[in-house]
Each structure stands twice: as structure tokens, then as C-alpha cells.
């Protein structure tokens, strides 16, 4: 596989966005993994708003960082160690900053805005395909995921 999941949560651990690349996971397994992630990482959240944090959770490497009131988590298996996940996290954050138009605007309200939420999902699809990193250049990702309204 490689990239296992991408999650965005608020400071209370409520999941705002999630994308899993492991097709073998059912809803119950996903919920249990999310709960374990919150329990094992919560003590590191304050530091995550200053610097990137790394966590080992079962067979997963997890890298996360906070901005304003949002935490961004990336997890991976096999060859996707914390160094690769760290680079991926930086790209994800840069994409979010671009979509929200500034670093200050990356917050729960903006992430849940349907326009930004949808664009972020499309950007993620341009970046990662079936758990493998396909594109890591922010400008290319934003260009490839340009969403235009349908004209009637």
C-alpha cells in the first residue's frame, strides 16, 4: 500500500475530513483506528501547533501538524516512513493554505466549507492514487484539480 490515510480533525478530535486507502477496512475498523489515533496522539497536540509530530501506531507511521484549530494527520505503511510522510504532510498543508487563501484561514469553518472541502478532496485524488504518491508539486496539484462551474 504506502499511504494509509489522511485525516483532518479539530482540537477536540472530531474528524472533519478523512480518506482511507486500505480497501480492507470496514467502518468499525476505521472508527477504532480513529479512536486509537486520538488516544495515542492527544498528549502531543499542543506541540503539533509548533512543530510536526511523529507517532508509531501499530504498524503505521503517523505524522501530524496543527494549524489554528485544525490538525492534519498522514499515516503510512511499508516504505512510507516518517520522512516521506513528513514531505507529504507539507504538501497537504500547502494545498490547504492555497485553497483557504491564507494560513490564517485554515480553520474548521473553512475546511468544512463545501467548496474548499470538495476542492481538497479533488486535490488529494491528484496527489495520491490507491495509496501511492503520484504528485507532490503544489502548483501542479492545484492546476490539475482546477474545478470550474458548469455553464448552463
PDB file of C-alpha atoms in Angstrom:
ATOM      1  CA  UNK A   1       0.000   0.000   0.000  1.00  0.00           C
ATOM      2  CA  UNK A   2       2.002   3.040   1.176  1.00  0.00           C
ATOM      3  CA  UNK A   3      -0.175   5.942   2.277  1.00  0.00           C
ATOM      4  CA  UNK A   4      -2.747   4.530   4.674  1.00  0.00           C
ATOM      5  CA  UNK A   5      -4.892   7.568   5.438  1.00  0.00           C
ATOM      6  CA  UNK A   6      -5.264  11.333   5.549  1.00  0.00           C
ATOM      7  CA  UNK A   7      -7.347  12.855   8.351  1.00  0.00           C
ATOM      8  CA  UNK A   8      -8.206  16.374   9.402  1.00  0.00           C
ATOM      9  CA  UNK A   9      -9.608  16.875  12.891  1.00  0.00           C
ATOM     10  CA  UNK A  10     -10.465  19.781  15.129  1.00  0.00           C
ATOM     11  CA  UNK A  11      -8.802  20.347  18.523  1.00  0.00           C
ATOM     12  CA  UNK A  12     -11.411  18.081  20.151  1.00  0.00           C
ATOM     13  CA  UNK A  13     -10.545  15.128  17.921  1.00  0.00           C
ATOM     14  CA  UNK A  14     -13.703  15.362  15.806  1.00  0.00           C
ATOM     15  CA  UNK A  15     -12.904  14.165  12.287  1.00  0.00           C
ATOM     16  CA  UNK A  16     -13.548  16.891   9.711  1.00  0.00           C
ATOM     17  CA  UNK A  17     -12.210  15.023   6.674  1.00  0.00           C
ATOM     18  CA  UNK A  18     -10.906  11.512   6.110  1.00  0.00           C
ATOM     19  CA  UNK A  19      -9.629   9.437   3.249  1.00  0.00           C
ATOM     20  CA  UNK A  20      -8.514   5.833   3.695  1.00  0.00           C
ATOM     21  CA  UNK A  21      -6.523   3.927   1.083  1.00  0.00           C
ATOM     22  CA  UNK A  22      -6.831   0.464   2.638  1.00  0.00           C
ATOM     23  CA  UNK A  23      -9.830  -1.178   0.961  1.00  0.00           C
ATOM     24  CA  UNK A  24      -9.873  -3.993   3.528  1.00  0.00           C
ATOM     25  CA  UNK A  25     -11.007  -1.679   6.349  1.00  0.00           C
ATOM     26  CA  UNK A  26     -14.669  -1.663   7.295  1.00  0.00           C
ATOM     27  CA  UNK A  27     -16.440   1.190   9.103  1.00  0.00           C
ATOM     28  CA  UNK A  28     -15.881  -0.350  12.534  1.00  0.00           C
ATOM     29  CA  UNK A  29     -12.135  -0.784  11.917  1.00  0.00           C
ATOM     30  CA  UNK A  30     -11.871   2.802  10.721  1.00  0.00           C
ATOM     31  CA  UNK A  31     -13.665   4.083  13.812  1.00  0.00           C
ATOM     32  CA  UNK A  32     -11.391   2.041  16.092  1.00  0.00           C
ATOM     33  CA  UNK A  33      -8.289   3.359  14.319  1.00  0.00           C
ATOM     34  CA  UNK A  34      -9.500   6.941  14.624  1.00  0.00           C
ATOM     35  CA  UNK A  35     -10.188   6.471  18.346  1.00  0.00           C
ATOM     36  CA  UNK A  36      -6.748   4.921  18.872  1.00  0.00           C
ATOM     37  CA  UNK A  37      -5.131   7.791  16.973  1.00  0.00           C
ATOM     38  CA  UNK A  38      -6.839  10.356  19.209  1.00  0.00           C
ATOM     39  CA  UNK A  39      -5.971   8.481  22.417  1.00  0.00           C
ATOM     40  CA  UNK A  40      -2.295   7.970  21.488  1.00  0.00           C
ATOM     41  CA  UNK A  41      -1.659  11.407  19.999  1.00  0.00           C
ATOM     42  CA  UNK A  42      -3.756  13.751  22.157  1.00  0.00           C
ATOM     43  CA  UNK A  43      -0.898  14.473  24.566  1.00  0.00           C
ATOM     44  CA  UNK A  44       1.166  15.719  21.574  1.00  0.00           C
ATOM     45  CA  UNK A  45      -1.433  18.063  20.082  1.00  0.00           C
ATOM     46  CA  UNK A  46      -0.231  21.228  21.801  1.00  0.00           C
ATOM     47  CA  UNK A  47       3.278  20.670  20.417  1.00  0.00           C
ATOM     48  CA  UNK A  48       1.829  19.898  16.973  1.00  0.00           C
ATOM     49  CA  UNK A  49       0.835  23.544  16.613  1.00  0.00           C
ATOM     50  CA  UNK A  50       4.518  24.468  16.962  1.00  0.00           C
ATOM     51  CA  UNK A  51       6.274  21.653  15.127  1.00  0.00           C
ATOM     52  CA  UNK A  52       5.488  18.445  13.277  1.00  0.00           C
ATOM     53  CA  UNK A  53       4.901  15.378  15.464  1.00  0.00           C
ATOM     54  CA  UNK A  54       5.634  11.696  14.738  1.00  0.00           C
ATOM     55  CA  UNK A  55       3.870   8.702  16.241  1.00  0.00           C
ATOM     56  CA  UNK A  56       4.019   4.939  15.735  1.00  0.00           C
ATOM     57  CA  UNK A  57       0.585   3.344  15.949  1.00  0.00           C
ATOM     58  CA  UNK A  58       0.543  -0.430  15.458  1.00  0.00           C
ATOM     59  CA  UNK A  59       2.154  -0.974  12.031  1.00  0.00           C
ATOM     60  CA  UNK A  60       1.559   2.636  10.968  1.00  0.00           C
ATOM     61  CA  UNK A  61       3.844   5.628  10.976  1.00  0.00           C
ATOM     62  CA  UNK A  62       1.816   8.786  11.670  1.00  0.00           C
ATOM     63  CA  UNK A  63       2.958  12.354  11.082  1.00  0.00           C
ATOM     64  CA  UNK A  64       0.802  15.316  12.042  1.00  0.00           C
ATOM     65  CA  UNK A  65       0.792  19.076  12.397  1.00  0.00           C
ATOM     66  CA  UNK A  66      -1.689  21.660  13.644  1.00  0.00           C
ATOM     67  CA  UNK A  67      -2.779  24.989  12.186  1.00  0.00           C
ATOM     68  CA  UNK A  68      -5.182  27.287  14.021  1.00  0.00           C
ATOM     69  CA  UNK A  69      -7.889  24.825  15.141  1.00  0.00           C
ATOM     70  CA  UNK A  70      -7.195  22.003  12.641  1.00  0.00           C
ATOM     71  CA  UNK A  71      -4.874  19.003  12.953  1.00  0.00           C
ATOM     72  CA  UNK A  72      -3.685  17.289   9.760  1.00  0.00           C
ATOM     73  CA  UNK A  73      -2.684  13.611  10.087  1.00  0.00           C
ATOM     74  CA  UNK A  74      -0.996  11.429   7.461  1.00  0.00           C
ATOM     75  CA  UNK A  75      -0.273   7.764   8.093  1.00  0.00           C
ATOM     76  CA  UNK A  76       1.595   5.210   6.055  1.00  0.00           C
ATOM     77  CA  UNK A  77       2.888   1.670   5.976  1.00  0.00           C
ATOM     78  CA  UNK A  78       5.782  -0.191   4.423  1.00  0.00           C
ATOM     79  CA  UNK A  79       8.116   2.143   2.523  1.00  0.00           C
ATOM     80  CA  UNK A  80       6.171   5.268   3.519  1.00  0.00           C
ATOM     81  CA  UNK A  81       8.144   6.119   6.639  1.00  0.00           C
ATOM     82  CA  UNK A  82       8.028   9.338   8.638  1.00  0.00           C
ATOM     83  CA  UNK A  83      10.395  11.157   6.244  1.00  0.00           C
ATOM     84  CA  UNK A  84       8.209  10.570   3.205  1.00  0.00           C
ATOM     85  CA  UNK A  85       5.057  11.230   5.232  1.00  0.00           C
ATOM     86  CA  UNK A  86       6.591  14.466   6.506  1.00  0.00           C
ATOM     87  CA  UNK A  87       7.124  15.677   2.941  1.00  0.00           C
ATOM     88  CA  UNK A  88       3.580  14.637   2.042  1.00  0.00           C
ATOM     89  CA  UNK A  89       2.209  16.482   5.086  1.00  0.00           C
ATOM     90  CA  UNK A  90       3.979  19.686   3.999  1.00  0.00           C
ATOM     91  CA  UNK A  91       2.397  19.423   0.551  1.00  0.00           C
ATOM     92  CA  UNK A  92      -1.055  18.783   2.060  1.00  0.00           C
ATOM     93  CA  UNK A  93      -0.721  21.836   4.279  1.00  0.00           C
ATOM     94  CA  UNK A  94       0.470  23.994   1.364  1.00  0.00           C
ATOM     95  CA  UNK A  95      -2.545  22.857  -0.664  1.00  0.00           C
ATOM     96  CA  UNK A  96      -4.890  23.698   2.234  1.00  0.00           C
ATOM     97  CA  UNK A  97      -3.296  27.126   2.656  1.00  0.00           C
ATOM     98  CA  UNK A  98      -3.746  27.816  -1.064  1.00  0.00           C
ATOM     99  CA  UNK A  99      -7.371  26.676  -1.036  1.00  0.00           C
ATOM    100  CA  UNK A 100      -8.168  28.764   2.037  1.00  0.00           C
ATOM    101  CA  UNK A 101      -6.203  31.729   0.544  1.00  0.00           C
ATOM    102  CA  UNK A 102      -4.014  32.186   3.634  1.00  0.00           C
ATOM    103  CA  UNK A 103      -2.517  30.292   6.550  1.00  0.00           C
ATOM    104  CA  UNK A 104      -4.737  32.229   8.997  1.00  0.00           C
ATOM    105  CA  UNK A 105      -7.860  30.995   7.245  1.00  0.00           C
ATOM    106  CA  UNK A 106      -7.068  27.281   7.597  1.00  0.00           C
ATOM    107  CA  UNK A 107      -9.615  26.576  10.311  1.00  0.00           C
ATOM    108  CA  UNK A 108     -12.540  24.283  10.975  1.00  0.00           C
ATOM    109  CA  UNK A 109     -15.094  26.601   9.340  1.00  0.00           C
ATOM    110  CA  UNK A 110     -13.091  26.874   6.133  1.00  0.00           C
ATOM    111  CA  UNK A 111     -12.273  23.163   5.965  1.00  0.00           C
ATOM    112  CA  UNK A 112     -15.994  22.370   6.286  1.00  0.00           C
ATOM    113  CA  UNK A 113     -16.936  24.916   3.621  1.00  0.00           C
ATOM    114  CA  UNK A 114     -18.354  22.707   0.814  1.00  0.00           C
ATOM    115  CA  UNK A 115     -16.310  24.488  -1.862  1.00  0.00           C
ATOM    116  CA  UNK A 116     -12.985  24.057  -0.049  1.00  0.00           C
ATOM    117  CA  UNK A 117     -13.879  20.553   1.189  1.00  0.00           C
ATOM    118  CA  UNK A 118     -14.624  19.409  -2.361  1.00  0.00           C
ATOM    119  CA  UNK A 119     -11.538  21.041  -3.835  1.00  0.00           C
ATOM    120  CA  UNK A 120      -9.353  19.497  -1.136  1.00  0.00           C
ATOM    121  CA  UNK A 121     -10.784  16.044  -1.923  1.00  0.00           C
ATOM    122  CA  UNK A 122     -10.021  16.539  -5.632  1.00  0.00           C
ATOM    123  CA  UNK A 123      -6.501  17.763  -4.835  1.00  0.00           C
ATOM    124  CA  UNK A 124      -5.950  14.692  -2.677  1.00  0.00           C
ATOM    125  CA  UNK A 125      -7.054  12.489  -5.576  1.00  0.00           C
ATOM    126  CA  UNK A 126      -4.474  14.220  -7.779  1.00  0.00           C
ATOM    127  CA  UNK A 127      -1.771  13.632  -5.164  1.00  0.00           C
ATOM    128  CA  UNK A 128      -2.433  10.054  -4.062  1.00  0.00           C
ATOM    129  CA  UNK A 129      -3.771   7.179  -6.149  1.00  0.00           C
ATOM    130  CA  UNK A 130      -4.517   3.850  -4.440  1.00  0.00           C
ATOM    131  CA  UNK A 131      -2.177   4.699  -1.592  1.00  0.00           C
ATOM    132  CA  UNK A 132       0.747   5.704  -3.801  1.00  0.00           C
ATOM    133  CA  UNK A 133       2.043   9.245  -4.048  1.00  0.00           C
ATOM    134  CA  UNK A 134       1.539  10.416  -7.625  1.00  0.00           C
ATOM    135  CA  UNK A 135       2.185  14.156  -7.456  1.00  0.00           C
ATOM    136  CA  UNK A 136       3.897  16.341  -4.879  1.00  0.00           C
ATOM    137  CA  UNK A 137       4.228  19.696  -6.619  1.00  0.00           C
ATOM    138  CA  UNK A 138       1.642  22.064  -5.123  1.00  0.00           C
ATOM    139  CA  UNK A 139       1.248  24.201  -8.262  1.00  0.00           C
ATOM    140  CA  UNK A 140       0.709  21.127 -10.423  1.00  0.00           C
ATOM    141  CA  UNK A 141      -1.802  19.667  -7.966  1.00  0.00           C
ATOM    142  CA  UNK A 142      -3.781  22.906  -7.867  1.00  0.00           C
ATOM    143  CA  UNK A 143      -3.674  23.208 -11.673  1.00  0.00           C
ATOM    144  CA  UNK A 144      -4.767  19.594 -12.242  1.00  0.00           C
ATOM    145  CA  UNK A 145      -7.605  19.908  -9.768  1.00  0.00           C
ATOM    146  CA  UNK A 146      -8.963  23.192 -11.060  1.00  0.00           C
ATOM    147  CA  UNK A 147     -12.718  22.979 -10.634  1.00  0.00           C
ATOM    148  CA  UNK A 148     -14.833  25.144 -12.887  1.00  0.00           C
ATOM    149  CA  UNK A 149     -18.569  25.629 -12.549  1.00  0.00           C
ATOM    150  CA  UNK A 150     -20.803  24.059 -15.186  1.00  0.00           C
ATOM    151  CA  UNK A 151     -22.226  26.690 -17.501  1.00  0.00           C
ATOM    152  CA  UNK A 152     -25.793  26.186 -18.490  1.00  0.00           C
TER     153      UNK A 152
END
